[in-house]
Short mmCIF file of N, CA, C and O in Angstrom, two decimals:
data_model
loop_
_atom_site.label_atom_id
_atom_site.label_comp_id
_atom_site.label_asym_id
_atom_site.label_seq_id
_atom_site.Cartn_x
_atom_site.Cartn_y
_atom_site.Cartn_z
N UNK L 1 8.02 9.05 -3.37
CA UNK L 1 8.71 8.15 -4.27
C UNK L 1 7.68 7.17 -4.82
O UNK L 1 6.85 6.53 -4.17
N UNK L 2 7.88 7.19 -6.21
CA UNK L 2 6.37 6.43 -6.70
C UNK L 2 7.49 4.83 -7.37
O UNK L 2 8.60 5.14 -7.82
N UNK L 3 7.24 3.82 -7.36
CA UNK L 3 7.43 2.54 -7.79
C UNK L 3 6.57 2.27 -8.66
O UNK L 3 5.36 2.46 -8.62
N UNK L 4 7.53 1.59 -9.91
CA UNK L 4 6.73 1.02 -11.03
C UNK L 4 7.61 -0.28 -11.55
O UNK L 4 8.82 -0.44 -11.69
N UNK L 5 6.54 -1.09 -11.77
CA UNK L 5 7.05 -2.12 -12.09
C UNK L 5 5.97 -2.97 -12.51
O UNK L 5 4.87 -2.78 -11.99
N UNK L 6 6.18 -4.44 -13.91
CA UNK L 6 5.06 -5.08 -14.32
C UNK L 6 5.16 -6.10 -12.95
O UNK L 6 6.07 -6.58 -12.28
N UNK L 7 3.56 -6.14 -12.93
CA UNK L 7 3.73 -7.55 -11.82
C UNK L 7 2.43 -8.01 -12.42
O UNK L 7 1.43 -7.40 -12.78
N UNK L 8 2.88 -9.59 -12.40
CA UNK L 8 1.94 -10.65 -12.64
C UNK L 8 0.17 -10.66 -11.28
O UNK L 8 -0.25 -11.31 -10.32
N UNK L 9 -0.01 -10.12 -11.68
CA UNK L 9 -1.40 -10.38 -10.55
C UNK L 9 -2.01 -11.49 -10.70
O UNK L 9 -2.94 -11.65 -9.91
N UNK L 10 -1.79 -12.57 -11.65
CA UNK L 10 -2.32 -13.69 -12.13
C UNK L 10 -2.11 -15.05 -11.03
O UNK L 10 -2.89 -15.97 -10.77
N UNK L 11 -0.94 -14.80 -10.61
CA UNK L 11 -0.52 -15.86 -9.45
C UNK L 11 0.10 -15.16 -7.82
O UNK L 11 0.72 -15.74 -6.94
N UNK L 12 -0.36 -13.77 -7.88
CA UNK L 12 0.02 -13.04 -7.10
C UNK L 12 -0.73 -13.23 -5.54
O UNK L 12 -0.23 -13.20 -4.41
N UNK L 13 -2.19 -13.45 -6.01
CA UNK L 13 -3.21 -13.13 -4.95
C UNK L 13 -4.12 -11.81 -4.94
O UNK L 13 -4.77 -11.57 -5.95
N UNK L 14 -4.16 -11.25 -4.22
CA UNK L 14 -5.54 -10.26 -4.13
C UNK L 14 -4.04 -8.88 -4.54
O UNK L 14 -2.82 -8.95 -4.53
N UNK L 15 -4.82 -8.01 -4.77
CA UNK L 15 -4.04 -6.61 -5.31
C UNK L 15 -4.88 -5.78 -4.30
O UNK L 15 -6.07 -5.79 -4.00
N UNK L 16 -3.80 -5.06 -3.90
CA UNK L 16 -4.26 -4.00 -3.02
C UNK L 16 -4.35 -2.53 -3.96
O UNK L 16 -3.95 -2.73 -5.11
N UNK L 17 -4.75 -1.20 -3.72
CA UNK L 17 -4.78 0.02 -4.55
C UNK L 17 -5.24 1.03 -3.72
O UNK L 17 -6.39 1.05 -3.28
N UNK L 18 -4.24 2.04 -3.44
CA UNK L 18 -4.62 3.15 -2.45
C UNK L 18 -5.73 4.06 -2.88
O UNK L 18 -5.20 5.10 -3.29
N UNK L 19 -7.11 4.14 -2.98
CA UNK L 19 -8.13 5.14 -3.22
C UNK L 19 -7.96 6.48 -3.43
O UNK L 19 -7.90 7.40 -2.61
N UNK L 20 -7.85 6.49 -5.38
CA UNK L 20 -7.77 7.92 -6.07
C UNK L 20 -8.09 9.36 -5.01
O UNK L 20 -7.49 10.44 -4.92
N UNK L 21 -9.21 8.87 -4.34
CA UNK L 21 -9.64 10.07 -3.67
C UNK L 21 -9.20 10.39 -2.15
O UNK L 21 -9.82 10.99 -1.27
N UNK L 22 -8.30 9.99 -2.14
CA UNK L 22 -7.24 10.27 -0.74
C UNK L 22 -6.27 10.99 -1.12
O UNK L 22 -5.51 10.81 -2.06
N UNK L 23 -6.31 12.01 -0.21
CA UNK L 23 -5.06 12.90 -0.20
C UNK L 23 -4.12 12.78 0.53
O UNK L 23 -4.35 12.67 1.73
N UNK L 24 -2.76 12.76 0.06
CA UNK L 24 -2.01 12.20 1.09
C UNK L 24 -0.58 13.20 0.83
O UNK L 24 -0.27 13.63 -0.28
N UNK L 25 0.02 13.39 1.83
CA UNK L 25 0.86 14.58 1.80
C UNK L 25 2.24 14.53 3.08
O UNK L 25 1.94 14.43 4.27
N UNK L 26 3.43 14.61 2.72
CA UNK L 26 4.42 14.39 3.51
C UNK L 26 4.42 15.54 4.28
O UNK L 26 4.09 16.65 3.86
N UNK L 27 4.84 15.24 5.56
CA UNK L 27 4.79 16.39 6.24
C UNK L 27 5.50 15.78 7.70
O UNK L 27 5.14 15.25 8.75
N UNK L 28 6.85 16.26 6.96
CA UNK L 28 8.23 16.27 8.56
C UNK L 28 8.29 14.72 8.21
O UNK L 28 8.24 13.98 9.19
N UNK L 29 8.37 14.24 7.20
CA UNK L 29 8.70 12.92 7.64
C UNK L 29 7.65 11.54 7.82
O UNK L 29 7.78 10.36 7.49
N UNK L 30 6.79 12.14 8.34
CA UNK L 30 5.23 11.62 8.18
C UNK L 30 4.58 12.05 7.45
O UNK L 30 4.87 13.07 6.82
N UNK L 31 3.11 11.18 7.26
CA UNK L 31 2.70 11.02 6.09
C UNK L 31 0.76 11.13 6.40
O UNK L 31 -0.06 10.24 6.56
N UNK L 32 0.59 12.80 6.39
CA UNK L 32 -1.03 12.85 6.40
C UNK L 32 -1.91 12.01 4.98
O UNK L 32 -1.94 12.13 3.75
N UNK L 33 -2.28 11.49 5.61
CA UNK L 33 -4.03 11.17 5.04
C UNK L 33 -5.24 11.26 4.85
O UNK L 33 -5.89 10.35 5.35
N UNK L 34 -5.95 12.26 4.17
CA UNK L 34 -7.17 12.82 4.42
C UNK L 34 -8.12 11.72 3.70
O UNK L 34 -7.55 11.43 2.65
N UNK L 35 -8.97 11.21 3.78
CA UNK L 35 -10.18 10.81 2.94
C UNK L 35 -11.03 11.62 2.68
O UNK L 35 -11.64 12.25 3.55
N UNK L 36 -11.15 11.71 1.83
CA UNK L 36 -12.26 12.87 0.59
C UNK L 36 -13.55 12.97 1.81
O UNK L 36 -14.01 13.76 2.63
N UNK L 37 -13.75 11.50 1.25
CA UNK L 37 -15.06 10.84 1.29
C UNK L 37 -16.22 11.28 3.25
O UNK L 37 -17.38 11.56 3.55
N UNK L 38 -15.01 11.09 3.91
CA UNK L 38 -15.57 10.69 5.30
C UNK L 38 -14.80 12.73 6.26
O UNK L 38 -15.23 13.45 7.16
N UNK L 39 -13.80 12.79 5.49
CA UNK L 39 -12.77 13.95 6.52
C UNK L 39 -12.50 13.38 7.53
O UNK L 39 -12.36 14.04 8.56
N UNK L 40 -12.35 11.97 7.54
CA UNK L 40 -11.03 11.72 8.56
C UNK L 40 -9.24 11.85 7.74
O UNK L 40 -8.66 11.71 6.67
N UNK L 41 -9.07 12.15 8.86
CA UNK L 41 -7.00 12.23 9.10
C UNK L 41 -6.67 11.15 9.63
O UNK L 41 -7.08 10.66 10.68
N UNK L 42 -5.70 10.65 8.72
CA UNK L 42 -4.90 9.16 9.81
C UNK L 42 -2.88 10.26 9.02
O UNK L 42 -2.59 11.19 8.27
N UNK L 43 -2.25 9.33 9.81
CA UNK L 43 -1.00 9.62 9.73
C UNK L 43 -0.50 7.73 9.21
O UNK L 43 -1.21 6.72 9.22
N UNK L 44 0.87 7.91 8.83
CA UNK L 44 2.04 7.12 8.08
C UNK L 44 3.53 7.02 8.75
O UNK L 44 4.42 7.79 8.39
N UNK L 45 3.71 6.27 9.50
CA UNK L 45 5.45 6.54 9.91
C UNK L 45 6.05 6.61 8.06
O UNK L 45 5.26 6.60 7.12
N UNK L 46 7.42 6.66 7.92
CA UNK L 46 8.09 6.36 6.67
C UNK L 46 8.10 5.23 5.97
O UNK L 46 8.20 5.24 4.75
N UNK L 47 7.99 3.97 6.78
CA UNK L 47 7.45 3.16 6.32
C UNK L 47 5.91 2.31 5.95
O UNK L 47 5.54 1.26 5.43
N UNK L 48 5.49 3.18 6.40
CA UNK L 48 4.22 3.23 6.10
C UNK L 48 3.06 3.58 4.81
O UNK L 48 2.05 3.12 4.27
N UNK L 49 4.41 5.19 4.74
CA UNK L 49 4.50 6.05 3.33
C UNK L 49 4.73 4.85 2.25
O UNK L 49 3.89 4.52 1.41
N UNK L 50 5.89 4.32 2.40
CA UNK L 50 6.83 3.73 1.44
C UNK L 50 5.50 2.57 0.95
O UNK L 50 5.33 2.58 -0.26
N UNK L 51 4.68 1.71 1.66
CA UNK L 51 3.41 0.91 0.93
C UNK L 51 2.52 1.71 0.72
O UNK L 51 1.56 1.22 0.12
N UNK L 52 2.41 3.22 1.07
CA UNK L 52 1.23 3.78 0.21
C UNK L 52 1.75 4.52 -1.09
O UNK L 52 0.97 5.00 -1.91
N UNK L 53 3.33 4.58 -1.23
CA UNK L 53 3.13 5.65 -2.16
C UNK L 53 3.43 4.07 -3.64
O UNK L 53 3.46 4.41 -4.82
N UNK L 54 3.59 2.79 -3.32
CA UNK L 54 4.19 1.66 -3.90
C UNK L 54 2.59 1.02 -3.94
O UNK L 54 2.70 -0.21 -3.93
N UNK L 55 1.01 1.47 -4.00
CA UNK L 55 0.21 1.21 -3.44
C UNK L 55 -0.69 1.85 -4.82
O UNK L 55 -1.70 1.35 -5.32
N UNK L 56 -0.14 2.84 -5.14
CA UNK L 56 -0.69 4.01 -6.09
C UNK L 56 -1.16 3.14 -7.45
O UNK L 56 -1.82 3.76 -8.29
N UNK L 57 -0.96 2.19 -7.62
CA UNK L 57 -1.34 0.73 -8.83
C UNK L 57 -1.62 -0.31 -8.36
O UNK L 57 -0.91 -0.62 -7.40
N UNK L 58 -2.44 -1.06 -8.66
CA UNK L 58 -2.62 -2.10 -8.01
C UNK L 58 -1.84 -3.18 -7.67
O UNK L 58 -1.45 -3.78 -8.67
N UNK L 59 -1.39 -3.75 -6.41
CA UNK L 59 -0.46 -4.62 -5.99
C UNK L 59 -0.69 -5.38 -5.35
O UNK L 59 -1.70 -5.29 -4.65
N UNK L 60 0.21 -6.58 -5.30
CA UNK L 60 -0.14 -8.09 -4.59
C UNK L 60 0.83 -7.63 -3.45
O UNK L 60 1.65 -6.77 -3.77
N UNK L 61 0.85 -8.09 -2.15
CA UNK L 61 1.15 -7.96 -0.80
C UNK L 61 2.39 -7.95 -1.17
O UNK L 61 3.05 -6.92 -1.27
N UNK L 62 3.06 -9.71 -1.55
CA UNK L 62 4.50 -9.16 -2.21
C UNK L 62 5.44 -8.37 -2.71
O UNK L 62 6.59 -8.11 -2.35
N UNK L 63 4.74 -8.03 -3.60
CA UNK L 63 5.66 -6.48 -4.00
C UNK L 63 5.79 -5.78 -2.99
O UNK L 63 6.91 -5.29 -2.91
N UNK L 64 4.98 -5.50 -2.05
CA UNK L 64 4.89 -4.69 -1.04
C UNK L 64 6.03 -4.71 -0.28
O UNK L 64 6.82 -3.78 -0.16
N UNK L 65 6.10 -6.20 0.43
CA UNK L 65 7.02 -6.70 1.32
C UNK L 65 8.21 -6.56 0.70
O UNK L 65 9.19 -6.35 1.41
N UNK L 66 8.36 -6.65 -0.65
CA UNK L 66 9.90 -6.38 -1.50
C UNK L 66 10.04 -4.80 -1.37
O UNK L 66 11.20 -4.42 -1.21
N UNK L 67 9.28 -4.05 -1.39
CA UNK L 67 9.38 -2.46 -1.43
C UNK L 67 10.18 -2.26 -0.43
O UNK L 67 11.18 -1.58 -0.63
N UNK L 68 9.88 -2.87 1.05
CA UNK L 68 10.01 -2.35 1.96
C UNK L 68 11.36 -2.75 2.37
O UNK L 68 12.15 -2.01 2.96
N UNK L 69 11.56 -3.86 2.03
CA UNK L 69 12.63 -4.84 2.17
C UNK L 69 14.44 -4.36 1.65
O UNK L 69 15.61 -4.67 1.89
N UNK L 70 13.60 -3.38 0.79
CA UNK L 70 14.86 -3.13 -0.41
C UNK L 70 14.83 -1.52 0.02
O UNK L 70 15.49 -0.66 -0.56
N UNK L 71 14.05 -1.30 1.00
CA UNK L 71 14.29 0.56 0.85
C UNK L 71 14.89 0.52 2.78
O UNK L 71 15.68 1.37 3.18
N UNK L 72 14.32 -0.67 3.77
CA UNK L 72 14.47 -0.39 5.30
C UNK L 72 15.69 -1.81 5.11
O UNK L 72 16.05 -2.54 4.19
N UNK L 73 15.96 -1.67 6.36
CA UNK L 73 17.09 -2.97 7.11
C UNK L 73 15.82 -3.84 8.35
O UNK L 73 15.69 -3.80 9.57
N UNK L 74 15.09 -4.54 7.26
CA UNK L 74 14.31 -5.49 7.90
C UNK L 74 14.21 -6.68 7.17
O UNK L 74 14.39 -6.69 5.95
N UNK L 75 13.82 -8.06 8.03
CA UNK L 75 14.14 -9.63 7.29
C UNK L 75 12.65 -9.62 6.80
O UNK L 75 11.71 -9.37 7.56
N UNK L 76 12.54 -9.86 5.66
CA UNK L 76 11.62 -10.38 5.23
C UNK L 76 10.10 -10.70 6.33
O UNK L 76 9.10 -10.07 6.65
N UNK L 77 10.67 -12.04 6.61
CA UNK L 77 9.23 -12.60 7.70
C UNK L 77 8.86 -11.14 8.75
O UNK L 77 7.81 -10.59 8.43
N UNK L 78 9.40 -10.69 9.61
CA UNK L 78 8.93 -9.36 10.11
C UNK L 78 8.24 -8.54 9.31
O UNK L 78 7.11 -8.11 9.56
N UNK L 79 8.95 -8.28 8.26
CA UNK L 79 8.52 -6.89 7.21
C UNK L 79 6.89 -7.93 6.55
O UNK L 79 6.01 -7.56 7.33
N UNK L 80 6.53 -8.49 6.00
CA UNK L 80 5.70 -9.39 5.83
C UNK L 80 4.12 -8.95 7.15
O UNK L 80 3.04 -8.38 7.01
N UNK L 81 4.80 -9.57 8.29
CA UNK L 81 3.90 -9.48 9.11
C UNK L 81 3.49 -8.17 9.57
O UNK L 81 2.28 -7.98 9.69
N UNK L 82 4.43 -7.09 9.88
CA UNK L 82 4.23 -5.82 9.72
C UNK L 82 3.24 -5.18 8.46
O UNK L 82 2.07 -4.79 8.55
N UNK L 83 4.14 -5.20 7.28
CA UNK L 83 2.92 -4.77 6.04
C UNK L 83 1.59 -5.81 5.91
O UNK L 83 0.77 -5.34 5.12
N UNK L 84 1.24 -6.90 6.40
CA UNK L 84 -0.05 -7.44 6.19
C UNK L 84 -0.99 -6.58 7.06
O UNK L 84 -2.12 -6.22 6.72
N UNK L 85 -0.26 -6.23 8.47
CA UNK L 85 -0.55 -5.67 9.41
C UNK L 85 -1.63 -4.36 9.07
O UNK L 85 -2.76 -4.10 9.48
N UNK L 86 -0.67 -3.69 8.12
CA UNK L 86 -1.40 -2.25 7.82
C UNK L 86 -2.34 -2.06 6.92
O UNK L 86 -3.28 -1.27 7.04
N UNK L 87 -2.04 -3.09 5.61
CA UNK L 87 -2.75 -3.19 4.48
C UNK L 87 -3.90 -3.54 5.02
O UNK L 87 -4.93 -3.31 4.39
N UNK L 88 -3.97 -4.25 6.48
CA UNK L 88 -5.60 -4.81 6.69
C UNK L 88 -5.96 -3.71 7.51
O UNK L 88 -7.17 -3.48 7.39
N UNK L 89 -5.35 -2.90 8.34
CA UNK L 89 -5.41 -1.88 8.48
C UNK L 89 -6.21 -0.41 7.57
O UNK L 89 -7.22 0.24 7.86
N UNK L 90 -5.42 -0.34 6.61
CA UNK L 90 -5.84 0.66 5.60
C UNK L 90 -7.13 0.14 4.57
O UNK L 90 -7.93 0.85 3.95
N UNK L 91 -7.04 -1.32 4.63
CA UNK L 91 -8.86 -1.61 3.63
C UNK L 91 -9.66 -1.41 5.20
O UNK L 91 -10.37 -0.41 5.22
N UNK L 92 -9.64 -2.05 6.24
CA UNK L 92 -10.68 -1.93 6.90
C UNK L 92 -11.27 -0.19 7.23
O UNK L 92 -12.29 0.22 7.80
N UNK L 93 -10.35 0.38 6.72
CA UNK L 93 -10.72 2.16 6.96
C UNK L 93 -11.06 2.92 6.08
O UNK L 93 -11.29 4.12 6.18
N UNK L 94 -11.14 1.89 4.65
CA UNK L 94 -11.61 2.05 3.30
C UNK L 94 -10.79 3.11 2.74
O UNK L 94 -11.28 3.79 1.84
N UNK L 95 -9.75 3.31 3.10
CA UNK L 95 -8.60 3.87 2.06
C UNK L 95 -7.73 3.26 1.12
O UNK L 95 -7.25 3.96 0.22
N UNK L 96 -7.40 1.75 1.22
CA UNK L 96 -7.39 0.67 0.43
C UNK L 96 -8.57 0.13 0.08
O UNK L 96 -9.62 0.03 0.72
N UNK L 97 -8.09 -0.42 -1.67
CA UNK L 97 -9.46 -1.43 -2.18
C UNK L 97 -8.75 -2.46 -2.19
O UNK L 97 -7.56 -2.20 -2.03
N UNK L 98 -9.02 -3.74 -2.34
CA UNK L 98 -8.52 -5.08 -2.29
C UNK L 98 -9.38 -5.69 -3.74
O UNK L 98 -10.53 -5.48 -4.10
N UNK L 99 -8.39 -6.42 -4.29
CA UNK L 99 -9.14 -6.92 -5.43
C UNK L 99 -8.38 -8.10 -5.91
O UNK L 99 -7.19 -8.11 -6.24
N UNK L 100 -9.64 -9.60 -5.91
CA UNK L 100 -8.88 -10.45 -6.38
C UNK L 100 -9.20 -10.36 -7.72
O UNK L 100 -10.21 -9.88 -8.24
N UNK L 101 -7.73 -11.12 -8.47
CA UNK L 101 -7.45 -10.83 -9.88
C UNK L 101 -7.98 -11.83 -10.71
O UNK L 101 -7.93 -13.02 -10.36
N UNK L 102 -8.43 -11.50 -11.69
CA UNK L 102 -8.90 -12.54 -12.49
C UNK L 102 -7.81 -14.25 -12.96
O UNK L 102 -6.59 -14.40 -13.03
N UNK L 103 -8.74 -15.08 -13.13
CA UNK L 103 -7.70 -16.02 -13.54
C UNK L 103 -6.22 -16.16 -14.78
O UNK L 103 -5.22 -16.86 -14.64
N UNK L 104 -6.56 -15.24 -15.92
CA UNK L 104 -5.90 -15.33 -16.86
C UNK L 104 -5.39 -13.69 -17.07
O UNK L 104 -4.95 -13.39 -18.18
N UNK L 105 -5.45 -12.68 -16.03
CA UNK L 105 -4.93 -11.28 -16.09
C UNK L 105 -3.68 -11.33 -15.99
O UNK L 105 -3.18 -12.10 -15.18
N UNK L 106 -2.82 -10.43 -16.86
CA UNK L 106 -1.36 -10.60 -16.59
C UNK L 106 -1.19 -8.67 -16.98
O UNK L 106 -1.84 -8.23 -17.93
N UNK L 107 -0.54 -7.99 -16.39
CA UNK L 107 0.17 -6.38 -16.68
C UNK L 107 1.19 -6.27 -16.29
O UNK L 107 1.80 -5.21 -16.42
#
């Protein structure tokens, strides 16, 4: 399931963006991850999927936490601390890029 939507990155904070060159593929429910780059495999519970496939454009954490918010039966502050959780997760393994946005960028 791919999400689209304009979001202000201007007052958003840093934009996250899942790396063109990852392959990523449902399978039973979970969610393989190959990196091109290295041939490591990581896996995705469903919610996990749900910020990578909402990930595919560049996004501020927010949206994220709204993705998740509006697709699982979780409060906000949890879902928050959970998705910061992974997103730092997924840049430190260089399958996310992180990018802060310019001052006057708006899409």
């Amino acid at each position: 399931m791919t999400h689209s939507q304009n979001v202000d990155l201007s007052v958003a904070g840093p934009a996250y963006q899942a790396r063109p060159d990852v392959v990523a593929s449902d399978i039973g429910g979970h969610w393989a991850l190959l990196d091109l780059e290295t041939s490591l495999y990581y896996t995705l519970n469903a919610t996990g999927a749900e910020v990578w496939n909402a990930m595919q454009a560049p996004v501020p954490l927010s949206h994220l936490v709204s993705t998740v918010t509006a697709t699982f039966d979780v409060s906000e502050d949890a879902c928050r601390a959970d998705v910061e959780a992974l997103v730092d997760d997924l840049v430190s393994a260089g399958l996310v890029t992180m990018t802060e946005p310019p001052g006057d960028a708006q899409i």
